[in-house]
CSV table of N, CA and C in Angstrom, one decimal:
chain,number,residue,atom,x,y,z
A,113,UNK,N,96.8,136.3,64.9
A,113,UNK,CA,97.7,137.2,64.2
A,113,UNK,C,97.5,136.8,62.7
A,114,UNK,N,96.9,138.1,62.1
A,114,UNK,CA,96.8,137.7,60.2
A,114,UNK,C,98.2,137.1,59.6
A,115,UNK,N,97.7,136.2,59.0
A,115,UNK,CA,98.7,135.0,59.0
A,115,UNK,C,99.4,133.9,59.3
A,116,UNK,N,98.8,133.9,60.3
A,116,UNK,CA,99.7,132.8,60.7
A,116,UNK,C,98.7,131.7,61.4
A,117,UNK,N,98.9,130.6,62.0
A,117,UNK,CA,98.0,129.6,61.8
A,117,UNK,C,97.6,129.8,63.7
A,118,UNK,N,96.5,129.4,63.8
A,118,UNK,CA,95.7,130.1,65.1
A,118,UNK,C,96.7,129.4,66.3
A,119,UNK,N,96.9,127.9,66.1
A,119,UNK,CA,97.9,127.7,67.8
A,119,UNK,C,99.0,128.8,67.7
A,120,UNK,N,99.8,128.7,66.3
A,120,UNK,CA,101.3,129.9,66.6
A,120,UNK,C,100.9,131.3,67.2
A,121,UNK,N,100.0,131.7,66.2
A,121,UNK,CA,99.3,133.1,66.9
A,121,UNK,C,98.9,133.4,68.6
A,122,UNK,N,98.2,132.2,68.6
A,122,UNK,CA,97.8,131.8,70.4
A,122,UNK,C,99.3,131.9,71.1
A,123,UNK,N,100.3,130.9,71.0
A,123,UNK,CA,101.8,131.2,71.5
A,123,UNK,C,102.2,132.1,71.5
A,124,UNK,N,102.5,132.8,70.5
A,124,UNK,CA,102.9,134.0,70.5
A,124,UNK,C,102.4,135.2,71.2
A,125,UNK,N,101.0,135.8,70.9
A,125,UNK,CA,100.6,136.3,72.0
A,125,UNK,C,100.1,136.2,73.4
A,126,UNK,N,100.5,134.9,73.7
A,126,UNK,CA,100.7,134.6,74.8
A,126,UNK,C,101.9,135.1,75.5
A,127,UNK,N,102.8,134.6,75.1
A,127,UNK,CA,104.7,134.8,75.2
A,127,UNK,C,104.4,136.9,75.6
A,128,UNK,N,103.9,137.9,74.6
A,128,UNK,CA,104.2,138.6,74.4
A,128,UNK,C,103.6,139.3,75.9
A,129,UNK,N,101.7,138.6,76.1
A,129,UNK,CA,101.2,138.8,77.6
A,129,UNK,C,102.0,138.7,78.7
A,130,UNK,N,102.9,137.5,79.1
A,130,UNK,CA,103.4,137.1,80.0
A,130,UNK,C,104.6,138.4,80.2
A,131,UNK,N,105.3,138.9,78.8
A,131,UNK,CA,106.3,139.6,79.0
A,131,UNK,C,105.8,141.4,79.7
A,132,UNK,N,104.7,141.7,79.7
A,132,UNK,CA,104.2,142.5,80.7
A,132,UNK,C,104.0,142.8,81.9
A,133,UNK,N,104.5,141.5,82.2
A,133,UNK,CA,104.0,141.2,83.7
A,133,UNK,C,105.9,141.1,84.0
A,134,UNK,N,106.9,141.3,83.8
A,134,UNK,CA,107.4,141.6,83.9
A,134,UNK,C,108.2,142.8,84.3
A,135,UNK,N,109.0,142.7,86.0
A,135,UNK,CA,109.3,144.1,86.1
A,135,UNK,C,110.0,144.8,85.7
A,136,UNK,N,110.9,144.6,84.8
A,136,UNK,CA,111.4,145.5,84.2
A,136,UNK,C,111.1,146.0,82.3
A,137,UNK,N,110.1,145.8,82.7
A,137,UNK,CA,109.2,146.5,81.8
A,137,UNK,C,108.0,146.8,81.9
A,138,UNK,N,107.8,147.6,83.5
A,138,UNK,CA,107.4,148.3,84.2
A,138,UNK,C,107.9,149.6,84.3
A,139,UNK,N,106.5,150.7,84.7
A,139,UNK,CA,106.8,151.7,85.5
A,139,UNK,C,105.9,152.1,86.4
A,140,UNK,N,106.4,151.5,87.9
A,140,UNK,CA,105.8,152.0,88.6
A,140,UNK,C,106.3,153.5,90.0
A,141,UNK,N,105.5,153.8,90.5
A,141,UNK,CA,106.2,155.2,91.4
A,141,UNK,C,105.3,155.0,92.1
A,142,UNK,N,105.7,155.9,92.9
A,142,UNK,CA,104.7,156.4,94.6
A,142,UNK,C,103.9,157.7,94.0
A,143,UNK,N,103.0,157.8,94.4
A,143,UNK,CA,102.3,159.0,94.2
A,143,UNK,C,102.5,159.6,95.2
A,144,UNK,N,102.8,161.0,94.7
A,144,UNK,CA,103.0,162.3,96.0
A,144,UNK,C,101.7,163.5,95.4
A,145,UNK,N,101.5,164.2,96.5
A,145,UNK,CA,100.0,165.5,96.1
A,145,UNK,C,100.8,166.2,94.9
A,146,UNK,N,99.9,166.7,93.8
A,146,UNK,CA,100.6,166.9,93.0
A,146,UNK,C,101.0,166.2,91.8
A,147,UNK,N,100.9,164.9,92.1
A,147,UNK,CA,101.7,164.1,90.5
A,147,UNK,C,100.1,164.3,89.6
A,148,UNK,N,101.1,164.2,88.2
A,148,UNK,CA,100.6,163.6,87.0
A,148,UNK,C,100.6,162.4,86.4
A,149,UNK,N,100.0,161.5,85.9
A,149,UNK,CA,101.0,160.7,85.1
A,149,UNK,C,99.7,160.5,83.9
A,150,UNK,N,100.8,160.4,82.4
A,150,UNK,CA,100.3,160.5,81.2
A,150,UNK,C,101.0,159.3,80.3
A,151,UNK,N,100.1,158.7,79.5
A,151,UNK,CA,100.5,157.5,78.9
A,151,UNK,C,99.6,157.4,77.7
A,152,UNK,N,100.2,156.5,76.7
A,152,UNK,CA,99.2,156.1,75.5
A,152,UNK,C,98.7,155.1,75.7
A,153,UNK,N,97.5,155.0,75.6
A,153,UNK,CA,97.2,153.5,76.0
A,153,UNK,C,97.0,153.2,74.3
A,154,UNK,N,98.0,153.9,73.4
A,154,UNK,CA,97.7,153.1,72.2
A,154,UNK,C,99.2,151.8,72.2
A,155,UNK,N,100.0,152.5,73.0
A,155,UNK,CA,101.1,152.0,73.0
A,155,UNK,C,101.5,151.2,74.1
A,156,UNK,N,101.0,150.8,75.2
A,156,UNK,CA,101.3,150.7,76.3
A,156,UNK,C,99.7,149.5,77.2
A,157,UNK,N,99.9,148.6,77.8
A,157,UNK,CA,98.9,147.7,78.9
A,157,UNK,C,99.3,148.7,79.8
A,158,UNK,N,97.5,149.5,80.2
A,158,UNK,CA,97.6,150.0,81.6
A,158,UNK,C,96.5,149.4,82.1
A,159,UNK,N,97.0,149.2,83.7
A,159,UNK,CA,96.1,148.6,85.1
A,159,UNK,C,96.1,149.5,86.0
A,160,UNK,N,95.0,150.5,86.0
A,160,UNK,CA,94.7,151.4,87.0
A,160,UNK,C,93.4,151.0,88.0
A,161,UNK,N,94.1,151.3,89.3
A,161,UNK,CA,93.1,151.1,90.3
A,161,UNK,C,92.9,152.4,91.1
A,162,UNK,N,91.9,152.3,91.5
A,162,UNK,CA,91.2,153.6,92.1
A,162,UNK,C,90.9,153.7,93.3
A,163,UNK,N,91.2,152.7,94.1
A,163,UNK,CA,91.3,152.1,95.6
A,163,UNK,C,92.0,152.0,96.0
A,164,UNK,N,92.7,153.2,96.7
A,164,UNK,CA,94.1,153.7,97.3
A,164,UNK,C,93.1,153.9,99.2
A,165,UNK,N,91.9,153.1,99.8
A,165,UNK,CA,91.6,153.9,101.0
A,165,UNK,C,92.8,153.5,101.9
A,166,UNK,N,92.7,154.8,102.8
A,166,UNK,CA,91.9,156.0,102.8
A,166,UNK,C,92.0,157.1,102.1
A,167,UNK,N,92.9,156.9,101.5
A,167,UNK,CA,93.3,158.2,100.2
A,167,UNK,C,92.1,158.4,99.5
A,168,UNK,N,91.9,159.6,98.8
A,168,UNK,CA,90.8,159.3,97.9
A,168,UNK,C,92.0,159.9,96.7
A,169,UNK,N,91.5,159.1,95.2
A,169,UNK,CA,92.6,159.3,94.4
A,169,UNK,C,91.6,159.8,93.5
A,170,UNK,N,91.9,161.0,92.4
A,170,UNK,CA,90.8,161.3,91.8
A,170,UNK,C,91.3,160.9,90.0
A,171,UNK,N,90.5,160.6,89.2
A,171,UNK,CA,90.4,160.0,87.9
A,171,UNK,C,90.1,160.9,87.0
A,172,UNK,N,90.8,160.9,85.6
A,172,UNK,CA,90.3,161.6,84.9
A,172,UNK,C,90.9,161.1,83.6
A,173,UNK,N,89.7,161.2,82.3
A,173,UNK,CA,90.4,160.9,81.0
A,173,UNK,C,89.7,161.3,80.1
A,174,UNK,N,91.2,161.6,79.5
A,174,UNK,CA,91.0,162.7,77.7
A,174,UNK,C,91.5,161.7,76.5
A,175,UNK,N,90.8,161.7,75.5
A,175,UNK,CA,90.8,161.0,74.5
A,175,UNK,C,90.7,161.9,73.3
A,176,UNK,N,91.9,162.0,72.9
A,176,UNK,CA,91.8,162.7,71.4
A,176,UNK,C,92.0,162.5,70.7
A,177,UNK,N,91.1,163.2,69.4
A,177,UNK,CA,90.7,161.8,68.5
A,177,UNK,C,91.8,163.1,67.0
A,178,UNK,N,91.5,162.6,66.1
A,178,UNK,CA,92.2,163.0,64.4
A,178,UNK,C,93.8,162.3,64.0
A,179,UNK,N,94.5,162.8,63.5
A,179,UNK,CA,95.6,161.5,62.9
A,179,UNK,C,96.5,162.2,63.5
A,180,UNK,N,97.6,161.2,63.9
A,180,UNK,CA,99.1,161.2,64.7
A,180,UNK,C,99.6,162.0,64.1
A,181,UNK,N,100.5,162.9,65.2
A,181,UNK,CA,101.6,164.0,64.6
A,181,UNK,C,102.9,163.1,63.6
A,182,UNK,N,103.3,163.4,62.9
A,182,UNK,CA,104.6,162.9,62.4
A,182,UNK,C,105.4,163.8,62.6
């Protein structure tokens, strides 16, 4: 982290990893036929897996690019 000296920076973003892995600051659901789900990954750790057998789960991603709405 600019500024600060590399072990604090290491702690710290460490501390901030660990707090992800925490559930309640999660969102997870069941998928039903039909769902969507949409996220920033500018804002947000996502772990998607694609290995739901025997389901077949299908994948898809849009990335759009020019400057944030205000």
């Amino acid at each position: 982290m600019e500024g600060l000296e590399e072990a604090e920076s290491r702690r710290i973003l460490d501390m901030v990893h660990q707090l992800a892995w925490r559930p309640e600051f999660q969102c997870r659901f069941s998928w039903e036929e039909g769902d969507v789900a949409i996220w920033d990954n500018l804002a947000s750790q996502h772990y998607a897996v694609s290995d739901y057998w025997p389901h077949v789960r299908k994948m898809e991603r849009i990335t759009l690019e020019g400057e944030p709405i205000k």
